[in-house]
Amino acid sequence: MKKLVGKLVVFASLIFVTACGANDKQWRQLSLENTVLLTLPQGKVVIELAPQFSPNHVRQFSELVKQGFYDGTKFYRVIDGFVAQAGPKDGSEKDKSVPILAMESHWPIDDKWSFTKVQDNDLFAQQTGFKDGFAIAQHLDGTKGEAWLTHCPGVLAMARENKADSASSHFYVVIGQAPRYLDKIMTIFGRVVYGMQHVQAIQRTTSIEGEYAVDSREHTSIVNMQLMADVPKKDRIIIEVEDTQSAAFVERLEKRRARNGEFFYNKPPPVLDVCQVPIRSRLIK
Amino acid sequence: MKKLVGKLVVFASLIFVTACGANDKQWRQLSLENTVLLTLPQGKVVIELAPQFSPNHVRQFSELVKQGFYDGTKFYRVIDGFVAQAGPKDGSEKDKSVPILAMESHWPIDDKWSFTKVQDNDLFAQQTGFKDGFAIAQHLDGTKGEAWLTHCPGVLAMARENKADSASSHFYVVIGQAPRYLDKIMTIFGRVVYGMQHVQAIQRTTSIEGEYAVDSREHTSIVNMQLMADVPKKDRIIIEVEDTQSAAFVERLEKRRARNGEFFYNKPPPVLDVCQVPIRSRLIK
């Protein structure tokens, strides 16, 4: 039943965006098929996948999650302020068993493409904004352009070798200041919507010069990873996230930009860093 | 003996900056008087203070640290992706015992003021760069302007009430995407140079809507905080940090901007977010 409701909400939201540019529903429930429950030793994390932007990556990742592929694998490259990366042992049978994916890092747009704008003349892009809760950046020249998901804290992207089309199963989560120089050359396919503090507590693996190396036995393991649809009903974590196409969200953006509170005795510039705008989640169960 | 060496290095570096704009020493040792050892239950953190930018805040904070003022106090406001804030119980005798400080958020500069430039036309400032390892932003109009420390991850700043001059002892560490809208209205007075992963592991205190409230007994306590000069020699953590005025650092900046590696099969824009440039530390002892 929950799935059906989820689909109806998405459908209704599309109508609203088309009809009047903003949805009147402030919250949207995540679909159980597009949500992953990542269990770490220190706590539970919920990830929303983005099949509308990176369909092949989401399909393969979901399939691997269903198979229990990631259970017991480790976060083997964790650099404070940068990324936490996990996957099977490099070059192992398990590693080699997974098909290579073609990049899904950006897509063409035209002047009819809609999103919730955050900022013009961002440091890395002509415009930034949100679409379906994901931070995006875009460039539009007349009627033609391109858009892409941008590397804000909490996004999941697939790691790769030097070649563009070389990602398979190793993924990373951004845990520091947005490394936006990775935009358009990596495929982002999801984002953490709950439990980011547990991702932040993953054991760092790279030590600074002069410090002892972290033993791989201390690396944080993935206890397990499941599609929320496959989690027994009583153990599901049901999350709603702010609908970034909603009128309420747009209003909140503008308040954030204006900084009218008394605390702001000198007004900051009326600009917003798209990666510094929190998209709120709420726990339903 | 270590202090003397530290001072000589700083003195030598000033000569180089004046003489040729860049220092040939890539690393600088921190002075023991301007370094704080923060012990958390999960590990040790080293903080460099910034008396050259915020002398009164550093003087008062150092005095409080010397007195053991913060020992046993809690991080009572910890918001994932934003800040971890600590201090004595609001309105307590201890809280009220500390003098109020006047803001030290920015300072006037002229066209002779030097720093290591990172970026023009940053989203929040005319220019960004580094000075003494701290990320700064500045505005210069002809021969007059102002500069300020900017809110990158890892900086320490003093919390305050709505009034500008209302900070005293409550401080916060930035643990998420740089909240640069706080620049010039808060006093930044230090930054974490070692052990940021332990700061990232501080218990979050604000839960999302629908989740149980975190009991204050679970809040992370400061085990103790000492000036490194007051730490017994055998327990000191001696850190060197990259000298951001050095030729080696400037070269590293330009390499980072150029992204010439094979991995970058499509070049990102040749721009740098000052808060996304890591300033390396190394552990000497």
Coordinates of C-alpha atoms in Angstrom, one line a residue:
Chain A
M1 CA 0.0 0.0 0.0
K2 CA 2.8 2.4 0.9
K3 CA 4.3 2.0 -2.6
L4 CA 1.1 2.9 -4.3
V5 CA 0.7 6.1 -2.2
G6 CA 4.3 6.9 -3.0
K7 CA 3.7 6.7 -6.7
L8 CA 0.6 8.7 -6.5
V9 CA 2.4 11.5 -4.7
V10 CA 5.1 11.6 -7.3
F11 CA 2.5 11.7 -10.0
A12 CA 0.6 14.5 -8.3
S13 CA 3.8 16.5 -7.8
L14 CA 4.6 16.3 -11.5
I15 CA 1.2 17.7 -12.3
F16 CA 1.7 20.6 -9.9
V17 CA 5.2 21.4 -11.2
T18 CA 3.9 21.5 -14.7
A19 CA 0.7 23.4 -13.8
C20 CA 2.0 26.1 -11.5
G21 CA 5.7 25.6 -10.9
A22 CA 5.4 24.5 -7.3
N23 CA 3.9 21.7 -5.4
D24 CA 1.7 22.4 -2.4
K25 CA 2.9 19.3 -0.5
Q26 CA 5.9 20.1 1.6
W27 CA 7.0 16.5 2.3
R28 CA 7.3 13.4 0.1
Q29 CA 7.6 9.8 1.2
L30 CA 10.4 7.8 -0.3
S31 CA 9.6 4.8 -2.4
L32 CA 10.6 1.5 -0.7
E33 CA 12.3 0.3 -3.9
N34 CA 14.4 3.4 -4.3
T35 CA 15.6 3.4 -0.7
V36 CA 18.5 1.6 0.8
L37 CA 19.0 0.7 4.5
L38 CA 22.8 0.7 5.2
T39 CA 23.6 -0.9 8.6
L40 CA 27.0 0.1 10.0
P41 CA 28.3 -1.0 13.4
Q42 CA 27.6 2.4 14.8
G43 CA 24.1 2.9 13.4
K44 CA 21.6 2.8 10.6
V45 CA 21.7 5.0 7.5
V46 CA 19.0 5.6 4.9
I47 CA 20.0 6.3 1.3
E48 CA 17.6 7.6 -1.4
L49 CA 18.6 6.4 -4.9
A50 CA 18.2 8.5 -8.0
P51 CA 17.0 6.3 -10.9
Q52 CA 15.6 9.3 -12.7
F53 CA 19.1 10.7 -13.1
S54 CA 21.3 7.5 -13.2
P55 CA 19.1 4.6 -14.2
N56 CA 21.8 2.1 -15.0
H57 CA 23.9 2.8 -11.9
V58 CA 20.9 2.5 -9.7
R59 CA 19.7 -0.7 -11.4
Q60 CA 23.1 -2.4 -10.9
F61 CA 23.6 -1.1 -7.4
S62 CA 20.1 -2.2 -6.3
E63 CA 20.8 -5.6 -7.8
L64 CA 24.1 -5.9 -5.9
V65 CA 22.4 -4.7 -2.7
K66 CA 19.6 -7.4 -3.2
Q67 CA 22.3 -10.1 -3.6
G68 CA 24.0 -9.1 -0.3
F69 CA 27.1 -8.2 -2.4
Y70 CA 28.2 -5.4 0.0
D71 CA 27.5 -7.2 3.3
G72 CA 30.8 -7.6 5.1
T73 CA 32.8 -5.3 2.7
K74 CA 34.8 -2.5 4.1
F75 CA 35.2 1.2 3.8
Y76 CA 38.8 0.9 2.7
R77 CA 39.5 4.4 1.7
V78 CA 38.2 7.0 4.1
I79 CA 39.8 10.4 4.0
D80 CA 38.6 13.0 6.6
G81 CA 36.9 15.9 4.9
F82 CA 36.7 14.1 1.6
V83 CA 35.1 10.7 1.0
A84 CA 34.4 7.3 2.6
Q85 CA 34.8 4.6 -0.1
A86 CA 33.7 1.0 0.1
G87 CA 33.8 -2.1 -2.1
P88 CA 35.2 -5.6 -2.5
K89 CA 38.9 -6.3 -2.5
D90 CA 40.4 -4.8 -5.6
G91 CA 41.0 -7.4 -8.3
S92 CA 39.2 -10.2 -6.3
E93 CA 36.8 -12.6 -8.1
K94 CA 33.9 -10.7 -6.5
D95 CA 35.3 -7.4 -7.7
K96 CA 35.7 -8.7 -11.3
S97 CA 32.3 -10.3 -11.4
V98 CA 30.5 -7.0 -11.7
P99 CA 29.7 -5.5 -15.1
I100 CA 31.4 -2.2 -16.0
L101 CA 29.0 0.8 -16.3
A102 CA 29.0 3.6 -18.8
M103 CA 29.1 7.1 -17.2
E104 CA 25.8 8.8 -16.3
S105 CA 27.2 12.0 -15.0
H106 CA 25.1 14.7 -16.8
W107 CA 22.2 15.0 -19.3
P108 CA 21.1 17.4 -22.0
I109 CA 18.4 19.9 -21.1
D110 CA 16.4 22.6 -23.0
D111 CA 14.7 25.7 -21.8
K112 CA 11.6 23.8 -20.8
W113 CA 13.4 21.8 -18.2
S114 CA 12.4 22.8 -14.8
F115 CA 14.1 22.8 -11.4
T116 CA 14.1 24.9 -8.2
K117 CA 16.7 27.5 -8.7
V118 CA 19.1 28.3 -5.9
Q119 CA 21.8 30.5 -7.3
D120 CA 23.1 32.2 -10.5
N121 CA 26.9 32.5 -11.1
D122 CA 27.9 29.8 -8.7
L123 CA 31.7 29.3 -8.5
F124 CA 31.4 26.1 -10.6
A125 CA 28.3 26.5 -12.7
Q126 CA 26.0 29.0 -14.4
Q127 CA 23.2 28.0 -12.1
T128 CA 22.5 25.7 -9.2
G129 CA 19.3 24.3 -7.7
F130 CA 17.4 21.3 -6.6
K131 CA 15.4 18.6 -8.4
D132 CA 13.7 15.8 -6.5
G133 CA 15.8 16.7 -3.4
F134 CA 19.1 16.4 -5.2
A135 CA 21.4 19.4 -5.6
I136 CA 22.0 20.0 -9.3
A137 CA 24.0 22.4 -11.4
Q138 CA 23.3 23.4 -14.9
H139 CA 24.4 25.4 -17.9
L140 CA 21.9 26.7 -20.5
D141 CA 22.9 28.6 -23.6
G142 CA 19.7 29.8 -25.3
T143 CA 17.6 26.7 -25.6
K144 CA 20.3 24.1 -25.2
G145 CA 22.3 23.0 -22.2
E146 CA 23.2 20.3 -19.7
A147 CA 22.5 19.6 -16.1
W148 CA 24.2 17.3 -13.5
L149 CA 24.0 16.2 -10.0
T150 CA 26.6 18.0 -7.9
H151 CA 29.0 16.6 -5.2
C152 CA 27.4 17.9 -2.0
P153 CA 28.1 16.2 1.4
G154 CA 26.1 13.0 1.7
V155 CA 25.9 12.1 -2.0
L156 CA 26.8 8.6 -3.2
A157 CA 28.8 8.2 -6.4
M158 CA 30.5 5.3 -8.1
A159 CA 34.3 5.2 -8.0
R160 CA 36.2 4.4 -11.2
E161 CA 39.6 3.9 -12.7
N162 CA 41.1 6.6 -14.9
K163 CA 38.8 5.7 -17.9
A164 CA 35.4 7.3 -17.9
D165 CA 33.4 4.1 -18.3
S166 CA 35.1 2.0 -15.7
A167 CA 32.9 2.1 -12.6
S168 CA 31.3 -1.1 -11.3
S169 CA 30.6 -1.6 -7.6
H170 CA 33.0 0.6 -5.5
F171 CA 31.1 3.6 -4.3
Y172 CA 31.9 6.6 -2.1
V173 CA 30.0 9.0 0.1
V174 CA 31.1 12.6 0.3
I175 CA 31.9 13.4 4.0
G176 CA 33.5 16.9 3.7
Q177 CA 33.3 20.2 1.8
A178 CA 31.8 19.5 -1.6
P179 CA 34.5 18.3 -4.0
R180 CA 32.7 19.8 -7.0
Y181 CA 35.6 19.4 -9.3
L182 CA 34.4 15.8 -9.5
D183 CA 31.1 16.9 -11.1
K184 CA 30.4 15.6 -14.6
I185 CA 33.2 13.0 -14.4
M186 CA 31.7 10.7 -11.8
T187 CA 28.2 9.2 -11.6
I188 CA 26.2 10.3 -8.6
F189 CA 23.4 8.0 -8.0
G190 CA 22.0 8.6 -4.5
R191 CA 22.2 10.5 -1.3
V192 CA 22.1 10.0 2.5
V193 CA 18.7 11.2 3.9
Y194 CA 19.1 9.9 7.4
G195 CA 22.0 8.9 9.7
M196 CA 24.7 11.0 8.1
Q197 CA 26.4 11.2 11.6
H198 CA 27.0 7.5 11.4
V199 CA 28.7 7.9 8.0
Q200 CA 30.8 10.7 9.6
A201 CA 31.9 8.2 12.3
I202 CA 33.4 5.7 9.8
Q203 CA 37.0 4.9 10.7
R204 CA 39.4 7.0 8.7
T205 CA 41.9 4.9 6.8
T206 CA 44.5 7.4 5.6
S207 CA 46.6 8.8 8.4
I208 CA 48.6 12.0 8.2
E209 CA 52.3 11.8 7.5
G210 CA 54.1 10.7 10.6
E211 CA 51.2 8.8 12.1
Y212 CA 50.8 5.1 12.4
A213 CA 48.9 3.5 9.5
V214 CA 45.4 2.3 10.4
D215 CA 45.3 -1.5 10.4
S216 CA 42.8 -2.8 7.8
R217 CA 41.2 -4.9 10.6
E218 CA 40.1 -1.5 12.1
H219 CA 38.3 -0.4 8.9
T220 CA 34.6 0.0 9.2
S221 CA 32.6 -2.9 7.7
I222 CA 29.1 -2.7 6.2
V223 CA 27.1 -5.0 8.4
N224 CA 24.5 -5.2 5.7
M225 CA 22.7 -3.3 3.0
Q226 CA 19.2 -4.0 1.9
L227 CA 16.5 -2.3 -0.2
M228 CA 14.0 -1.0 2.2
A229 CA 11.3 -3.0 0.3
D230 CA 13.2 -6.2 1.4
V231 CA 13.5 -5.2 5.0
P232 CA 10.8 -6.8 7.3
K233 CA 8.0 -4.3 7.9
K234 CA 8.8 -4.0 11.6
D235 CA 12.4 -3.0 10.9
R236 CA 11.8 -0.5 8.2
I237 CA 12.9 3.1 8.7
I238 CA 10.3 5.2 6.9
I239 CA 11.5 8.7 6.0
E240 CA 9.9 11.7 4.4
V241 CA 12.0 14.4 2.9
E242 CA 11.2 17.9 1.9
D243 CA 9.8 18.2 -1.5
T244 CA 12.2 20.7 -3.1
Q245 CA 9.6 21.5 -5.7
S246 CA 7.1 22.6 -3.1
A247 CA 6.1 26.2 -2.4
A248 CA 7.0 25.8 1.2
F249 CA 10.6 24.8 0.3
V250 CA 11.0 27.7 -2.1
E251 CA 9.8 30.1 0.6
R252 CA 12.4 28.6 3.0
L253 CA 15.1 29.1 0.4
E254 CA 14.2 32.7 0.1
K255 CA 14.2 33.2 3.9
R256 CA 17.6 31.6 4.1
R257 CA 18.9 33.9 1.5
A258 CA 17.4 37.0 3.1
R259 CA 18.7 36.3 6.7
N260 CA 16.2 38.7 8.3
G261 CA 16.7 37.5 11.9
E262 CA 18.1 39.8 14.5
F263 CA 21.2 37.6 14.8
F264 CA 22.3 38.9 11.4
Y265 CA 23.2 42.4 12.6
N266 CA 25.2 42.7 9.4
K267 CA 23.5 41.1 6.4
P268 CA 25.6 38.5 4.6
P269 CA 25.6 38.6 0.8
P270 CA 22.2 37.4 -0.5
V271 CA 23.6 34.2 -2.0
L272 CA 23.3 30.5 -1.3
D273 CA 25.8 27.7 -1.7
V274 CA 23.5 24.9 -2.9
C275 CA 25.5 22.4 -0.9
Q276 CA 25.0 24.4 2.3
V277 CA 21.2 24.3 2.1
P278 CA 19.9 21.4 4.3
I279 CA 17.1 19.3 2.8
R280 CA 15.2 18.2 5.9
S281 CA 14.1 14.7 6.5
R282 CA 11.6 13.5 9.1
L283 CA 11.3 10.1 10.6
I284 CA 7.8 8.6 10.2
K285 CA 8.6 5.2 11.7
Chain B
M1 CA 64.0 25.1 23.1
K2 CA 61.2 24.1 20.8
K3 CA 59.5 27.5 21.3
L4 CA 62.7 29.4 20.3
V5 CA 63.0 27.3 17.1
G6 CA 59.3 28.0 16.4
K7 CA 59.8 31.7 16.7
L8 CA 62.8 31.7 14.5
V9 CA 61.0 29.9 11.8
V10 CA 58.1 32.4 11.9
F11 CA 60.6 35.3 11.8
A12 CA 62.5 33.7 8.8
S13 CA 59.2 33.2 7.0
L14 CA 58.2 36.8 7.4
I15 CA 61.5 37.9 5.8
F16 CA 60.9 35.6 2.9
V17 CA 57.4 36.8 2.3
T18 CA 58.5 40.4 2.4
A19 CA 61.5 39.7 0.2
C20 CA 60.1 37.5 -2.5
G21 CA 56.5 36.8 -1.8
A22 CA 57.1 33.2 -1.0
N23 CA 58.8 31.2 1.7
D24 CA 61.1 28.3 0.7
K25 CA 60.1 26.3 3.8
Q26 CA 57.2 24.1 3.1
W27 CA 56.4 23.2 6.7
R28 CA 56.1 25.3 9.9
Q29 CA 56.0 24.1 13.4
L30 CA 53.2 25.3 15.7
S31 CA 54.1 27.4 18.7
L32 CA 53.3 25.5 21.9
E33 CA 51.6 28.6 23.4
N34 CA 49.2 29.0 20.4
T35 CA 48.3 25.3 20.3
V36 CA 45.5 23.6 22.3
L37 CA 45.2 19.9 23.0
L38 CA 41.6 19.0 23.2
T39 CA 41.0 15.5 24.6
L40 CA 37.6 13.9 23.8
P41 CA 36.5 10.5 24.9
Q42 CA 37.1 9.2 21.3
G43 CA 40.6 10.8 20.7
K44 CA 42.9 13.7 20.8
V45 CA 42.5 16.9 18.7
V46 CA 45.0 19.6 18.1
I47 CA 43.9 23.2 17.5
E48 CA 46.0 26.1 16.3
L49 CA 44.9 29.5 17.6
A50 CA 45.0 32.7 15.6
P51 CA 46.2 35.5 17.9
Q52 CA 47.4 37.5 14.8
F53 CA 43.8 37.8 13.7
S54 CA 41.7 37.6 16.9
P55 CA 44.0 38.6 19.8
N56 CA 41.4 39.2 22.5
H57 CA 39.5 36.1 21.8
V58 CA 42.6 34.0 21.8
R59 CA 43.8 35.7 25.0
Q60 CA 40.6 35.0 26.8
F61 CA 40.1 31.4 25.4
S62 CA 43.7 30.5 26.3
E63 CA 43.2 31.9 29.8
L64 CA 40.1 29.8 30.2
V65 CA 41.9 26.7 28.9
K66 CA 44.7 27.3 31.4
Q67 CA 42.2 27.4 34.2
G68 CA 40.6 24.1 33.1
F69 CA 37.4 26.0 32.5
Y70 CA 36.2 23.7 29.7
D71 CA 37.1 20.4 31.4
G72 CA 33.9 18.4 31.8
T73 CA 31.8 20.8 29.8
K74 CA 29.7 19.3 27.0
F75 CA 29.1 19.7 23.3
Y76 CA 25.4 20.6 23.9
R77 CA 24.5 21.8 20.4
V78 CA 25.7 19.5 17.7
I79 CA 24.0 19.6 14.3
D80 CA 25.2 17.2 11.7
G81 CA 26.6 19.1 8.7
F82 CA 26.8 22.3 10.6
V83 CA 28.5 22.9 14.0
A84 CA 29.5 21.2 17.2
Q85 CA 29.1 23.8 20.0
A86 CA 30.4 23.5 23.6
G87 CA 30.4 25.6 26.7
P88 CA 29.1 25.8 30.4
K89 CA 25.5 25.6 31.3
D90 CA 23.7 28.7 29.9
G91 CA 23.1 31.2 32.7
S92 CA 25.2 29.3 35.3
E93 CA 27.6 31.1 37.6
K94 CA 30.4 29.7 35.6
D95 CA 28.9 31.0 32.4
K96 CA 28.3 34.5 33.8
S97 CA 31.8 34.7 35.3
V98 CA 33.4 35.2 31.9
P99 CA 33.9 38.7 30.4
I100 CA 32.1 39.7 27.2
L101 CA 34.3 40.1 24.2
A102 CA 34.0 42.7 21.4
M103 CA 33.8 41.3 17.9
E104 CA 37.1 40.6 16.0
S105 CA 35.5 39.3 12.8
H106 CA 37.4 41.3 10.1
W107 CA 40.1 43.9 9.8
P108 CA 41.0 46.7 7.4
I109 CA 43.6 46.1 4.7
D110 CA 45.3 48.1 2.0
D111 CA 46.9 47.2 -1.3
K112 CA 50.2 46.3 0.5
W113 CA 48.6 43.5 2.5
S114 CA 49.8 40.2 1.2
F115 CA 48.3 36.7 1.2
T116 CA 48.3 33.6 -0.9
K117 CA 45.5 34.1 -3.4
V118 CA 43.2 31.1 -4.2
Q119 CA 40.3 32.5 -6.2
D120 CA 38.8 35.6 -7.7
N121 CA 35.0 36.1 -7.7
D122 CA 34.2 33.5 -5.2
L123 CA 30.5 33.2 -4.4
F124 CA 30.8 35.1 -1.2
A125 CA 33.8 37.4 -1.7
Q126 CA 35.9 39.3 -4.2
Q127 CA 38.9 37.1 -3.4
T128 CA 39.8 34.2 -1.3
G129 CA 43.1 32.8 -0.1
F130 CA 45.3 31.7 2.8
K131 CA 47.2 33.5 5.4
D132 CA 49.2 31.6 8.0
G133 CA 47.3 28.4 7.2
F134 CA 43.9 30.1 7.7
A135 CA 41.4 30.4 4.9
I136 CA 40.6 34.1 4.4
A137 CA 38.3 36.2 2.1
Q138 CA 38.8 39.8 1.2
H139 CA 37.5 42.8 -0.6
L140 CA 39.8 45.5 -1.9
D141 CA 38.6 48.7 -3.6
G142 CA 41.6 50.6 -4.9
T143 CA 43.9 50.9 -1.9
K144 CA 41.3 50.2 0.8
G145 CA 39.5 47.1 1.8
E146 CA 38.9 44.5 4.5
A147 CA 39.8 40.8 5.1
W148 CA 38.3 38.2 7.3
L149 CA 38.8 34.6 8.3
T150 CA 36.2 32.4 6.6
H151 CA 34.0 29.6 8.0
C152 CA 35.6 26.5 6.5
P153 CA 35.2 23.1 8.1
G154 CA 37.4 22.7 11.2
V155 CA 37.4 26.4 12.2
L156 CA 36.7 27.4 15.8
A157 CA 34.6 30.5 16.4
M158 CA 33.0 32.0 19.4
A159 CA 29.2 31.7 19.7
R160 CA 27.2 34.7 20.8
E161 CA 23.7 36.1 21.5
N162 CA 22.0 38.4 18.9
K163 CA 24.1 41.4 19.8
A164 CA 27.4 41.6 18.0
D165 CA 29.6 42.0 21.1
S166 CA 28.1 39.2 23.2
A167 CA 30.5 36.3 22.9
S168 CA 32.3 35.0 26.0
S169 CA 33.2 31.3 26.3
H170 CA 30.8 29.2 24.2
F171 CA 32.6 28.1 21.0
Y172 CA 31.8 26.0 18.0
V173 CA 33.7 23.9 15.5
V174 CA 32.4 23.8 11.9
I175 CA 31.7 20.2 11.0
G176 CA 30.0 20.5 7.6
Q177 CA 29.8 22.4 4.4
A178 CA 31.3 25.9 5.0
P179 CA 28.5 28.2 6.5
R180 CA 30.1 31.2 5.0
Y181 CA 27.0 33.4 5.7
L182 CA 28.4 33.6 9.2
D183 CA 31.6 35.3 8.0
K184 CA 32.2 38.8 9.4
I185 CA 29.5 38.4 12.0
M186 CA 31.3 35.8 14.2
T187 CA 34.8 35.7 15.5
I188 CA 36.9 32.9 14.2
F189 CA 39.9 32.3 16.4
G190 CA 41.4 28.9 15.6
R191 CA 41.3 25.8 13.5
V192 CA 41.6 22.1 14.0
V193 CA 45.0 20.9 12.5
Y194 CA 44.8 17.3 13.8
G195 CA 42.1 14.8 14.8
M196 CA 39.2 16.3 12.9
Q197 CA 37.7 12.8 12.6
H198 CA 37.2 12.8 16.4
V199 CA 35.4 16.1 16.2
Q200 CA 33.2 14.6 13.4
A201 CA 32.4 11.7 15.9
I202 CA 30.9 14.0 18.5
Q203 CA 27.4 12.9 19.5
R204 CA 24.8 14.9 17.6
T205 CA 22.3 16.5 19.9
T206 CA 19.6 17.6 17.5
S207 CA 17.6 14.9 16.1
I208 CA 15.4 15.1 13.0
E209 CA 11.6 15.5 13.4
G210 CA 10.0 12.3 14.6
E211 CA 13.2 10.9 16.2
Y212 CA 13.7 10.5 19.9
A213 CA 15.5 13.5 21.5
V214 CA 19.1 12.7 22.5
D215 CA 19.4 12.6 26.3
S216 CA 21.9 15.2 27.5
R217 CA 23.7 12.5 29.4
E218 CA 24.7 11.1 26.0
H219 CA 26.3 14.4 24.9
T220 CA 30.0 14.3 24.3
S221 CA 32.1 15.8 27.2
I222 CA 35.4 17.6 26.9
V223 CA 37.7 15.3 28.9
N224 CA 40.2 18.2 29.1
M225 CA 41.7 21.0 27.2
Q226 CA 45.2 22.3 27.8
L227 CA 47.6 24.6 26.1
M228 CA 50.3 22.4 24.5
A229 CA 52.9 24.3 26.5
D230 CA 51.3 23.1 29.7
V231 CA 51.1 19.4 28.6
P232 CA 54.0 17.3 30.0
K233 CA 56.6 16.9 27.3
K234 CA 56.1 13.2 26.9
D235 CA 52.4 13.7 26.2
R236 CA 52.7 16.5 23.7
I237 CA 51.5 16.1 20.2
I238 CA 53.8 18.0 17.9
I239 CA 52.4 19.0 14.6
E240 CA 53.8 20.8 11.6
V241 CA 51.5 22.3 9.1
E242 CA 52.0 23.4 5.5
D243 CA 53.2 26.9 5.3
T244 CA 50.6 28.5 3.0
Q245 CA 53.0 31.3 2.1
S246 CA 55.6 28.7 0.8
A247 CA 56.5 28.3 -2.9
A248 CA 55.7 24.6 -2.5
F249 CA 52.2 25.3 -1.4
V250 CA 51.6 27.8 -4.1
E251 CA 52.7 25.2 -6.6
R252 CA 50.4 22.6 -5.1
L253 CA 47.5 25.1 -5.4
E254 CA 48.1 25.5 -9.1
K255 CA 48.4 21.8 -9.7
R256 CA 45.1 21.4 -7.9
R257 CA 43.5 24.0 -10.1
A258 CA 44.9 22.5 -13.3
R259 CA 43.8 18.9 -12.6
N260 CA 46.3 17.5 -15.2
G261 CA 46.0 13.9 -14.1
E262 CA 44.7 11.2 -16.4
F263 CA 41.8 10.7 -14.1
F264 CA 40.4 14.1 -15.3
Y265 CA 39.4 13.0 -18.7
N266 CA 37.1 16.1 -18.8
K267 CA 38.8 19.0 -17.1
P268 CA 36.7 20.7 -14.4
P269 CA 36.6 24.5 -14.4
P270 CA 40.0 25.9 -13.3
V271 CA 38.6 27.2 -10.0
L272 CA 39.1 26.4 -6.4
D273 CA 36.8 26.6 -3.4
V274 CA 39.1 27.8 -0.6
C275 CA 37.4 25.6 1.9
Q276 CA 38.0 22.5 -0.2
V277 CA 41.8 22.9 -0.4
P278 CA 43.3 20.7 2.4
I279 CA 46.1 22.3 4.4
R280 CA 48.2 19.3 5.3
S281 CA 49.5 18.5 8.7
R282 CA 52.2 16.1 9.7
L283 CA 52.8 14.5 13.1
I284 CA 56.3 15.0 14.4
K285 CA 55.8 13.4 17.8

